[in-house]
XYZ file of C-alpha atoms in Angstrom:
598
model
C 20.885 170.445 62.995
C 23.709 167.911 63.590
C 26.070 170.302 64.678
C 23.940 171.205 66.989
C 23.310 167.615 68.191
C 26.966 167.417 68.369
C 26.931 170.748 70.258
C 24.380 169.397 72.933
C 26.105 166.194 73.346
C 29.831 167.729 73.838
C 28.076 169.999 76.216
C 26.346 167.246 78.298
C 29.597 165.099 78.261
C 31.498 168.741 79.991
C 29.101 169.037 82.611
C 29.024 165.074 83.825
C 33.134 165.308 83.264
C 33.261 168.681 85.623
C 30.567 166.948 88.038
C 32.795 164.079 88.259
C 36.047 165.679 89.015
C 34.599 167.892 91.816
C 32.714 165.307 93.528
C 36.053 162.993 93.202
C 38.503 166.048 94.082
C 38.862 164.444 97.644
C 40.580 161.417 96.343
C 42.963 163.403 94.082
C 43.897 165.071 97.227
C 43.762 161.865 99.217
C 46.618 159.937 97.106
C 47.077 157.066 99.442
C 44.255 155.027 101.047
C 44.005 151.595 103.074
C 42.610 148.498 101.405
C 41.679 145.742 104.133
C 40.460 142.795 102.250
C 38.976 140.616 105.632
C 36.270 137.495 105.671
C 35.661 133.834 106.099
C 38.921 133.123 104.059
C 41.007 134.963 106.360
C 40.678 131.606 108.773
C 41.979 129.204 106.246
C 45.126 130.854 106.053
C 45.414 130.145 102.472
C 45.517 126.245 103.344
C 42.953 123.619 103.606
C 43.056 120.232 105.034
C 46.806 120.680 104.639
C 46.510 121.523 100.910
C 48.054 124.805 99.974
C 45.911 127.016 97.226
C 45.057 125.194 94.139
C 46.298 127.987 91.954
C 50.367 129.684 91.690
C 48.819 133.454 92.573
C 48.032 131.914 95.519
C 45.222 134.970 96.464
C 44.030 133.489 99.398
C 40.608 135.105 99.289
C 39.620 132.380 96.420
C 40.759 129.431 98.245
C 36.590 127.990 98.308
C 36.847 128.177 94.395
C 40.429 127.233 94.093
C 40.239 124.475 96.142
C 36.809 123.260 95.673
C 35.078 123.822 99.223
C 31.168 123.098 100.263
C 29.340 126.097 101.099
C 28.213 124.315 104.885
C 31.879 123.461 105.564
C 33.407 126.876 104.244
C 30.769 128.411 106.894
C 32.257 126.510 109.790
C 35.164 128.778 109.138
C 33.711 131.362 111.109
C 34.334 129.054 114.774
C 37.825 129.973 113.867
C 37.712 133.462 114.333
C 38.796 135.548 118.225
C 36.324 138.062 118.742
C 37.927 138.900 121.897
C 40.538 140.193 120.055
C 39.077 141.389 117.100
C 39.005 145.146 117.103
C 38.633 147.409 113.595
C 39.370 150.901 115.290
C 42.947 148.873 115.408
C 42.849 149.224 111.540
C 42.009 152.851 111.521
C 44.786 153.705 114.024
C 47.143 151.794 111.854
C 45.781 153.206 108.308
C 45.911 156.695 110.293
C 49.708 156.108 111.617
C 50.616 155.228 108.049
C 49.852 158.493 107.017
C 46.259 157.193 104.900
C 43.275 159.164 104.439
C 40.706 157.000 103.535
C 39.537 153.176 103.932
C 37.957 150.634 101.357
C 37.075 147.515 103.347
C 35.722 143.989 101.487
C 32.171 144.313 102.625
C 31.222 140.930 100.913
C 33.900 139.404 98.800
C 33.203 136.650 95.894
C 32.816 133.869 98.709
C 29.516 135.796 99.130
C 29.962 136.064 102.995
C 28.358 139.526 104.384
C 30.781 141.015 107.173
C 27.583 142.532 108.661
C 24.864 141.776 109.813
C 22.244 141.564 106.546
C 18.902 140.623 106.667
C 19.252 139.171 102.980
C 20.429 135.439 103.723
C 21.821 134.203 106.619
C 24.967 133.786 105.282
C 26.711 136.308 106.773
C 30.063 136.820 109.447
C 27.665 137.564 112.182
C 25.343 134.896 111.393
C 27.735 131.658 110.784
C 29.808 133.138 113.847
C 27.175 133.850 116.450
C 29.186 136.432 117.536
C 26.968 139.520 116.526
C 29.058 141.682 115.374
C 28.746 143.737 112.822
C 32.228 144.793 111.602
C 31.029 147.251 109.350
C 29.484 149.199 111.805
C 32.361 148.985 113.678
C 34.995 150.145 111.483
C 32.465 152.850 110.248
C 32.218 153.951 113.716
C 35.721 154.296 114.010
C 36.324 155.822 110.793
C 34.121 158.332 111.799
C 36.125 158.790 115.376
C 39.222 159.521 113.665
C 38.332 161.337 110.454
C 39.155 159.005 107.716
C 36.738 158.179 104.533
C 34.904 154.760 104.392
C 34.469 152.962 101.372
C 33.424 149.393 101.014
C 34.364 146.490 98.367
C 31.389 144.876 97.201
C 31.484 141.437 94.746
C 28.507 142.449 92.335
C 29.347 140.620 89.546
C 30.929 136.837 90.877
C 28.932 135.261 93.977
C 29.895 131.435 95.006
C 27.045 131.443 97.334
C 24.039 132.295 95.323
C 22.598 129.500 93.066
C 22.019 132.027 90.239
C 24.983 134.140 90.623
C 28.266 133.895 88.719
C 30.557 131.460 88.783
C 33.344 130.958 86.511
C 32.841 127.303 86.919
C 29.650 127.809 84.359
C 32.399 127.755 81.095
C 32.393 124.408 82.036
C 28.963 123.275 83.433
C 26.804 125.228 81.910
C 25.636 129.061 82.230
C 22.029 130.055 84.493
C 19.983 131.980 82.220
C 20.012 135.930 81.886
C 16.472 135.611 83.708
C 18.630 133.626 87.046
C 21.114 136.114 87.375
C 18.836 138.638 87.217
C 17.072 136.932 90.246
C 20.227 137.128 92.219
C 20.870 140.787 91.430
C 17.651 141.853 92.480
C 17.383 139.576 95.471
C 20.922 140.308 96.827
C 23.184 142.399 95.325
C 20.506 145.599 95.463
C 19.239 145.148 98.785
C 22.764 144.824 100.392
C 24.139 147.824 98.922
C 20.849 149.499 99.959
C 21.819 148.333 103.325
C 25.638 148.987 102.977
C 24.360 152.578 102.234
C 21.261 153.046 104.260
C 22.517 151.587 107.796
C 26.000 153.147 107.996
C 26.697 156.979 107.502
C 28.101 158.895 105.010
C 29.979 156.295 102.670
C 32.487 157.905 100.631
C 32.799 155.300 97.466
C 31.629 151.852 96.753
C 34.488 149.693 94.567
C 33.323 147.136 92.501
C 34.937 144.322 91.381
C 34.467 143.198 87.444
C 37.967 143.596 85.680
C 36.179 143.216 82.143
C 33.677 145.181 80.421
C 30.263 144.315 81.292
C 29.692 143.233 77.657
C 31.972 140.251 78.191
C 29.963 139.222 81.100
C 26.735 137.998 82.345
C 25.824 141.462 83.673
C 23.321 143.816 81.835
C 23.834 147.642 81.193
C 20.376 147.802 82.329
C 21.552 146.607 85.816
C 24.701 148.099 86.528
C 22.409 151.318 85.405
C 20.114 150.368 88.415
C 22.442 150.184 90.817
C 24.391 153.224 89.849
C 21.162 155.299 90.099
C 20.382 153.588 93.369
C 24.315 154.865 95.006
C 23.256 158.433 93.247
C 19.564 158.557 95.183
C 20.961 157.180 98.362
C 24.031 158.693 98.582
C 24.942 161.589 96.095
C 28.314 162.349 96.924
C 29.758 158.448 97.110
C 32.117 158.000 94.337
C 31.914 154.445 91.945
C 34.890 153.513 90.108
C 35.614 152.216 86.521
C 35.390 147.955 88.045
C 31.437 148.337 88.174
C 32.367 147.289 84.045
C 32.141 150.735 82.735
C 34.454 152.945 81.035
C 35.763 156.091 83.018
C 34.052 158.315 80.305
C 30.903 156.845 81.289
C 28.745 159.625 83.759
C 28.162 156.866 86.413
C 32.003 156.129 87.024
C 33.784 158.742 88.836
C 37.489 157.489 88.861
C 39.469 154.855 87.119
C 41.226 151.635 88.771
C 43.725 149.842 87.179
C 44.124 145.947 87.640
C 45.443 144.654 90.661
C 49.265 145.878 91.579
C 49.310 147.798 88.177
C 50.975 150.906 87.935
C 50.525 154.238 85.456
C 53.016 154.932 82.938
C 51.870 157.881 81.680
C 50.360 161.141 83.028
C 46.511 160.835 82.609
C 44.192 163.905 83.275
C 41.656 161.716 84.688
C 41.529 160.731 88.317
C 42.768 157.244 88.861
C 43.678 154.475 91.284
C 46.230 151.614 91.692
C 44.698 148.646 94.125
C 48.265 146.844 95.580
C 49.368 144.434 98.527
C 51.952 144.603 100.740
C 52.693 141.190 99.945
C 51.140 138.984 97.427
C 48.069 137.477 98.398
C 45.282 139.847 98.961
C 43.285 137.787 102.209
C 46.068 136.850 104.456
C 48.191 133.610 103.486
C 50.518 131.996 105.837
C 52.291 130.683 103.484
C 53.150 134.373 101.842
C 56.700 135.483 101.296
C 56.490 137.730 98.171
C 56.741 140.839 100.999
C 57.525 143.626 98.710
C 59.950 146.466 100.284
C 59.638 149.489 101.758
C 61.010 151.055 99.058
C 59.210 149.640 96.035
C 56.049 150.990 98.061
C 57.423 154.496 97.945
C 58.073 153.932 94.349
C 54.409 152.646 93.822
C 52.990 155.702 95.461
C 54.784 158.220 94.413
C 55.198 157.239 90.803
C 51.418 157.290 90.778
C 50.937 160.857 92.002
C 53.530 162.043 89.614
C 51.103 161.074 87.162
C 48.389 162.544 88.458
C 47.044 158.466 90.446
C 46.560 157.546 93.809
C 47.583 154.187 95.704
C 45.268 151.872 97.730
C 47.487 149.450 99.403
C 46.207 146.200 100.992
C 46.640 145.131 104.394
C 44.776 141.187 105.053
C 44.172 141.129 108.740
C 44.537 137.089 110.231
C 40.954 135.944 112.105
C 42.149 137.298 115.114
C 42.453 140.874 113.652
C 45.946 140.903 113.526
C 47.491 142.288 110.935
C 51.484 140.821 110.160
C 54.376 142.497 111.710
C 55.997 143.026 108.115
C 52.938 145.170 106.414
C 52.538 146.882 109.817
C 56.376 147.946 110.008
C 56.448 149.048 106.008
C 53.371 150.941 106.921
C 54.878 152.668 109.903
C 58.005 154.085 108.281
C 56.284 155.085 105.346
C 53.511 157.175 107.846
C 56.915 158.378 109.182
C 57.733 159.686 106.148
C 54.382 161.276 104.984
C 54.865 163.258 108.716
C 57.645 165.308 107.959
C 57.173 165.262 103.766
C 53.202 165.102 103.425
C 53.288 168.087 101.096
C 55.130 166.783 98.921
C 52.034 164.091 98.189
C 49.140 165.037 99.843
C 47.072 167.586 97.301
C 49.509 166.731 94.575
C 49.593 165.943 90.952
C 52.690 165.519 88.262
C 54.053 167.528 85.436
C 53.205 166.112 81.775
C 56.771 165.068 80.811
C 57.476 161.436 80.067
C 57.590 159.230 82.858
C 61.175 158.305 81.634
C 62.718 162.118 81.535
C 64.546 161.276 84.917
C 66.390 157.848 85.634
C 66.823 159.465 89.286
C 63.162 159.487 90.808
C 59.813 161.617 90.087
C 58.283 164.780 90.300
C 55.062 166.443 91.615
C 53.512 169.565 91.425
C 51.118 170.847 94.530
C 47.515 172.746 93.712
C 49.037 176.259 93.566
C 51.111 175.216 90.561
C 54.202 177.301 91.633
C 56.083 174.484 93.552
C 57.565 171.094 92.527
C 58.572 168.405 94.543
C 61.991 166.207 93.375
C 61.443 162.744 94.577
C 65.128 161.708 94.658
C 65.480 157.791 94.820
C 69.195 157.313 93.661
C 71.192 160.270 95.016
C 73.537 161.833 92.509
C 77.543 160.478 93.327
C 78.874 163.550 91.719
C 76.643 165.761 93.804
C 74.457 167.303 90.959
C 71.053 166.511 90.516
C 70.337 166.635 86.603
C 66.991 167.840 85.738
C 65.402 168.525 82.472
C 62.248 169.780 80.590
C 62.135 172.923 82.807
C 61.714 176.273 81.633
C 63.430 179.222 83.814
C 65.459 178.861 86.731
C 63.427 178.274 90.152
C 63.097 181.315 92.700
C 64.058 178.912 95.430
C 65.141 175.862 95.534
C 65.872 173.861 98.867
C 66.009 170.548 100.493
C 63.809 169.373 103.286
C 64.807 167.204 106.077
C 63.894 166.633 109.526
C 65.679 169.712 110.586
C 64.297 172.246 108.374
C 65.298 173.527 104.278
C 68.396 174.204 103.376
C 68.931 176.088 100.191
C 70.813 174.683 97.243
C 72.468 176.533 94.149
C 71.357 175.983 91.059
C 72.757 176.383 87.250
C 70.086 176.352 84.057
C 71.069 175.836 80.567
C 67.607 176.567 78.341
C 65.476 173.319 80.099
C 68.115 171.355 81.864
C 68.812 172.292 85.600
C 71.522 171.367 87.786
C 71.089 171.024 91.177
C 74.074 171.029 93.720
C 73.808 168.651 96.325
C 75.179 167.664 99.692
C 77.288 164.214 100.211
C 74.523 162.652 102.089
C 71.101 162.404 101.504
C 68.362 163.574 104.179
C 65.937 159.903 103.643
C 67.483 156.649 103.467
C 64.500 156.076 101.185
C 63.511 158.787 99.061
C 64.878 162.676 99.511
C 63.107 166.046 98.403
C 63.813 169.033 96.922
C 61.618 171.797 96.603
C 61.435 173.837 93.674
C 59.593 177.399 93.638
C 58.413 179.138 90.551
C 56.940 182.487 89.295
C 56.025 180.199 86.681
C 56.437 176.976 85.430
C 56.823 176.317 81.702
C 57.630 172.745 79.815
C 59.749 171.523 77.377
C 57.890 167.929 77.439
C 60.431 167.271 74.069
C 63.739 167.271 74.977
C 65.590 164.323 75.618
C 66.476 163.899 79.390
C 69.705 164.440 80.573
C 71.341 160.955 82.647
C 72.135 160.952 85.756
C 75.844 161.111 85.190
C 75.642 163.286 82.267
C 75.178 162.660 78.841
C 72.035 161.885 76.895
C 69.970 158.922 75.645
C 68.245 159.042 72.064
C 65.948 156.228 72.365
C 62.562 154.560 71.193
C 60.290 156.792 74.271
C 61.828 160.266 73.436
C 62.069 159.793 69.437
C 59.397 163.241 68.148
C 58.802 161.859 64.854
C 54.858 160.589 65.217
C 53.406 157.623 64.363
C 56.924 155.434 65.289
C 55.440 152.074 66.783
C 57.722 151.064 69.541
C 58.593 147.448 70.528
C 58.848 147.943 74.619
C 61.010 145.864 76.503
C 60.096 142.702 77.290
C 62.645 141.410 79.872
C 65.440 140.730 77.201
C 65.322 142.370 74.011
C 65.709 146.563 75.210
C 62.948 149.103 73.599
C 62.973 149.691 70.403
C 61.588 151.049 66.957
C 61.579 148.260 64.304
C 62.261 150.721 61.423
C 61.817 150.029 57.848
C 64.979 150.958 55.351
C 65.388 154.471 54.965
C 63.069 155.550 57.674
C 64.129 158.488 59.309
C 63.294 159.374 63.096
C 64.515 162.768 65.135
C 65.509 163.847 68.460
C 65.198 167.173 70.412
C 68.142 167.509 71.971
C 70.118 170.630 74.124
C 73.421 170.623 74.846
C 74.617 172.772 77.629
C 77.908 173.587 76.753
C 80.068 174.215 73.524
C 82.162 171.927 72.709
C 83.307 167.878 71.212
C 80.336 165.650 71.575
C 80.542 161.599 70.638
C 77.304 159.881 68.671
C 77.363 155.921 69.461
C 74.064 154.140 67.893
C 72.737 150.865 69.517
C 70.924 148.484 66.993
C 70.427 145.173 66.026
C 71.260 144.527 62.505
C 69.557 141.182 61.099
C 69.468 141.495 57.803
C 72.751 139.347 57.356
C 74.422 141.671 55.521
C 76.445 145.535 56.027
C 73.717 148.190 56.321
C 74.392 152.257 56.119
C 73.339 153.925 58.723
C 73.056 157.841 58.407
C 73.211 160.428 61.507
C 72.952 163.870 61.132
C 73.517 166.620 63.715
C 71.450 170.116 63.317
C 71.273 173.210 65.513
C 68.086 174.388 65.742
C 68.274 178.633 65.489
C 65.713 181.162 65.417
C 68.537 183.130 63.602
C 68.121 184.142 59.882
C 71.808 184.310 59.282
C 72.751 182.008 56.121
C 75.685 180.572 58.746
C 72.830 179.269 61.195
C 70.383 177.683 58.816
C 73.496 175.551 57.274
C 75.158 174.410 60.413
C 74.889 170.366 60.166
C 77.017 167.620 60.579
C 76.450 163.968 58.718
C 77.539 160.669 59.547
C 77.327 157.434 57.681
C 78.669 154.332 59.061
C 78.550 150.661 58.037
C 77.128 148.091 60.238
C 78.279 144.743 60.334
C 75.497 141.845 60.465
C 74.695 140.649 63.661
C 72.873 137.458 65.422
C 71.533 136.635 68.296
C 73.151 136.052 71.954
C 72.375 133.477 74.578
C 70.354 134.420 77.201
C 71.001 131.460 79.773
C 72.915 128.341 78.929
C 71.626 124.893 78.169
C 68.868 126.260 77.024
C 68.358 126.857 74.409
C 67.218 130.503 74.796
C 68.523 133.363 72.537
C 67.585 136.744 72.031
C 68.471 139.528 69.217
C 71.913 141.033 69.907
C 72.372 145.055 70.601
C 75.886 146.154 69.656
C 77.149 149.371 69.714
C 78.159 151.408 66.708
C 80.761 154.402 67.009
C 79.101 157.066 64.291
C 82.110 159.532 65.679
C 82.359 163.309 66.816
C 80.638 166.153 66.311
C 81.585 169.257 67.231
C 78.789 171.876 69.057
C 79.717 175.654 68.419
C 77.410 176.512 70.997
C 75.202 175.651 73.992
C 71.757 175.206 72.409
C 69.066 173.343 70.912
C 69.895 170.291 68.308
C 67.845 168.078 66.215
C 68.999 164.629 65.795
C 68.402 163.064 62.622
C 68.715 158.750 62.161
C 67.969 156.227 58.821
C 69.028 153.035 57.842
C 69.648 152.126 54.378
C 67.852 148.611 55.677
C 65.393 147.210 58.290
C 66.787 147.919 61.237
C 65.984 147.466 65.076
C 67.256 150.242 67.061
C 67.929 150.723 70.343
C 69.399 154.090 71.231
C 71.915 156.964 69.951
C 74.149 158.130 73.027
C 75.770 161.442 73.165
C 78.274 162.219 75.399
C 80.701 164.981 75.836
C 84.644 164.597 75.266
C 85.911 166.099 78.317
């Protein structure tokens, strides 16, 4: 009987999983979307009564809280704003131009100020601006005009507004009751989202806003159940994500968001979002000048979609609807971009090989799963692309620029592939090669090959299991705090015969010589006695050492990393290696580097 509970259950969990990814497909395909985060905070500017933002993230959207401003006087805000000018098709164009394919716009934001025109409250854009207009009509209009996806922001969980909703003021004056907050919910945050999704077309996902789990909240699973059920009845094809305070293996979450301007790290087989800014603050700041660069943006997106994420990047329009000549220009030339190199994103996932195989840039993989996409950010100096953890040489491979493909020549030794290059690069930003398969297979073990040759044996590429590693943390490198005598292993291939050098990285603090033990090993499917006992051993002493200053004057120091030469080995053939490391002590270790002797 319980395996057939078990049996039911595993079945139930397939079908919501499968239901999920096909109603969320779009977004997979989608990869790059248009946050506009827009209200009554817009008009302070991130300043009030010539105070800047009472807090050093200085998100302008939570200057009321921050700096401690009346609910009447916050409302007066709305005076500021130039509806002459104001025009959200403006924002489509632009989210269109930039190559985007859908919109998520802060409906009502944690000030609690509706951007249209609700009949819960008065306290609303239209309302406190007598202008009214109803921006969210507007922009749905328009999103509707040009083809692109609407999805709306709405603050469920933190409300400054309502008396009963959260506030995180309440750690210090005192909670409302689970009774009060259910009040608000049911008086405000239900009917507006039945309006947000009655009143304006097809709505393609509502994003929530609670970076916790609802059981370290106020909320209820009973309510976030209700309103979940409520999107399902009134709109069965609009996507929630993971912020409602649920996990992404729950059946009422469709896709997963990570916090704010966090990035993956690790191909996930879920679907998945990074929310970012252009700059900083999220609502516009005038005070902002943390612009981040065209080229970190390409970074953010397409390191996401090489690991199977999309990338929802924030534009915060001024109170004129203006939207800063900095975001729009970034936007522009990556659009530009996404014109002439679309495929290479659009419809796109990654390959599952560590996110650290290539030092050189990333790689994606389009639907039909016969053609990869080399996202080249540091072109190669000695005009060969090093690629590893493929399987078979590519039926075509070929660079695309403005003026068409132009075929490259390629060498493959077992899963490393080199590419030959021109001198220049196509993109000042990021360049593409296109790789075409029969098939694709994966070595997702070896050890990557560097971008001017040779190899890194480090903490992220170690294959022994279970080896806790110590990532960097802005001073001290990665690495595996090993116990004495603990032994890790590398996969490693080695294209050609020949002399190969072994220097080991490590910090030695136990204040006294330690023995550290290499060992080199073809791997062979040969049953010859000659290819089962080819190894090589090392053993080399290392010295004690300390710690290193960091900056001077103080008084900051940090573990030192020295090199160790273990020697030579000596490969009798290109081929797979296994690369064995101990310590006869504690030891921190960095890295083993193998390079050849030319």
């Amino acid at each position: 009987m319980r395996k057939l509970s078990l049996l039911f259950l595993f079945i139930i969990y397939t079908f919501f999983a499968t239901a999920q990814s096909d109603k969320a497909q779009w977004l997979a395909d989608a990869r790059y979307g248009m946050f506009i985060h827009w209200g009554l905070y817009s008009a302070t500017e991130g300043i009030w009564k010539g105070e800047r933002l009472r807090h050093p993230n200085n998100y302008a959207e939570w200057i009321r809280y921050r700096n401690r401003i009346g609910e009447a006087e916050y409302g007066e805000l709305a005076k500021r704003f130039d509806w002459e000018k104001i025009n959200p098709e403006e924002w489509v164009l632009l989210a269109k131009k930039a190559g985007m394919k859908y919109i998520i716009i802060t409906s009502k934001h944690h000030d609690g100020v509706a951007l249209w025109d609700t009949k819960v409250g008065s306290y609303s854009l239209p309302k406190l601006s007598g202008s009214g207009r109803d921006v969210i009509k507007e922009i749905a209009d328009a999103c509707r005009k040009h083809n692109m996806k609407l999805g709306f922001y709405y603050s469920h969980w933190i409300d400054w507004q309502h008396p009963y909703a959260w506030s995180h003021n309440q750690e210090v004056t005192g909670r409302v009751t689970d009774a009060q907050y259910n009040q608000y919910w049911q008086e405000k945050v239900i009917p507006q989202v039945r309006e947000l999704l009655t009143n304006y077309g097809d709505i393609a996902l509502m994003w929530f806003d609670m970076w916790i789990p609802y059981q370290e909240s106020i909320i209820k699973k009973e309510q976030l159940d209700q309103l979940a059920n409520m999107i399902h009845q009134l709109q069965p094809n609009c996507l929630i994500n993971s912020r409602l305070g649920l996990p992404i293996s729950n059946e009422n979450v469709d896709f997963e968001t990570l916090g704010d301007n966090v990035f993956g790290e690790a191909y996930t087989d879920h679907i998945w979002e990074t929310p970012g800014t252009i700059a900083h603050s999220w609502g516009f700041n005038a005070l902002e000048n943390e612009w981040k660069s065209t080229n970190q943006i390409f970074q953010s997106l397409i390191n996401n979609v090489s690991l199977n994420g999309s990338y929802t990047l924030n534009i915060g329009p001024r109170a004129d609807g203006s939207v800063p000549f900095e975001g729009v220009e970034r936007l522009e030339t990556i659009g530009k971009w996404l014109a002439l190199y679309g495929e290479a994103l659009y419809a796109n996932k990654g390959l599952k090989l560590k996110s650290t195989q290539h030092d050189w840039g990333r790689i994606t993989q389009d639907q039909s799963g016969k053609n990869l996409y080399l996202h080249v950010y540091n072109w190669p100096l000695d005009k060969r692309l090093r690629v590893s953890g493929l399987m078979g040489k590519p039926v075509r491979a070929t660079l695309l620029t403005p003026n068409g493909q132009l075929n490259l020549p390629v060498e493959q030794f077992g899963p490393l592939m080199h590419i030959q290059v021109p001198d220049r690069q196509p993109d000042p930003y990021v360049s593409v090669i296109k790789l075409s398969f029969d098939e694709i297979y994966l070595d997702d073990q070896v050890v990557g090959e560097s971008t001017f040759g040779g190899f890194a044996l480090n903490a992220r590429n170690v294959i022994t299991p279970g080896v806790g590693l110590k990532a960097f943390d802005g001073t001290r490198p990665d690495y595996l705090a090993l116990k004495g005598n603990q032994e890790v292993a590398w996969k490693l291939y080695l294209p050609k015969a020949g002399k190969y050098r072994l220097t080991s990285n490590i910090h030695n603090g136990n204040g006294k010589e330690s023995e550290l033990k290499l060992s080199v090993q073809r791997l062979s499917l040969e049953a010859s006695a000659a290819a089962k006992r080819y190894k090589q051993d090392f053993t080399i002493l290392a010295k004690p050492n300390g710690k290193v200053t960091v900056e001077p004057n103080e008084n900051w120091y940090v573990e030192e990393f020295l090199d160790q030469d273990a020697g030579t080995f000596l490969a009798d053939r290109a081929g797979y290696y296994e690369v064995h490391f101990s310590s006869s002590d504690p030891i921190w270790f960095n890295r083993i580097w193998v390079e050849a002797i030319k």
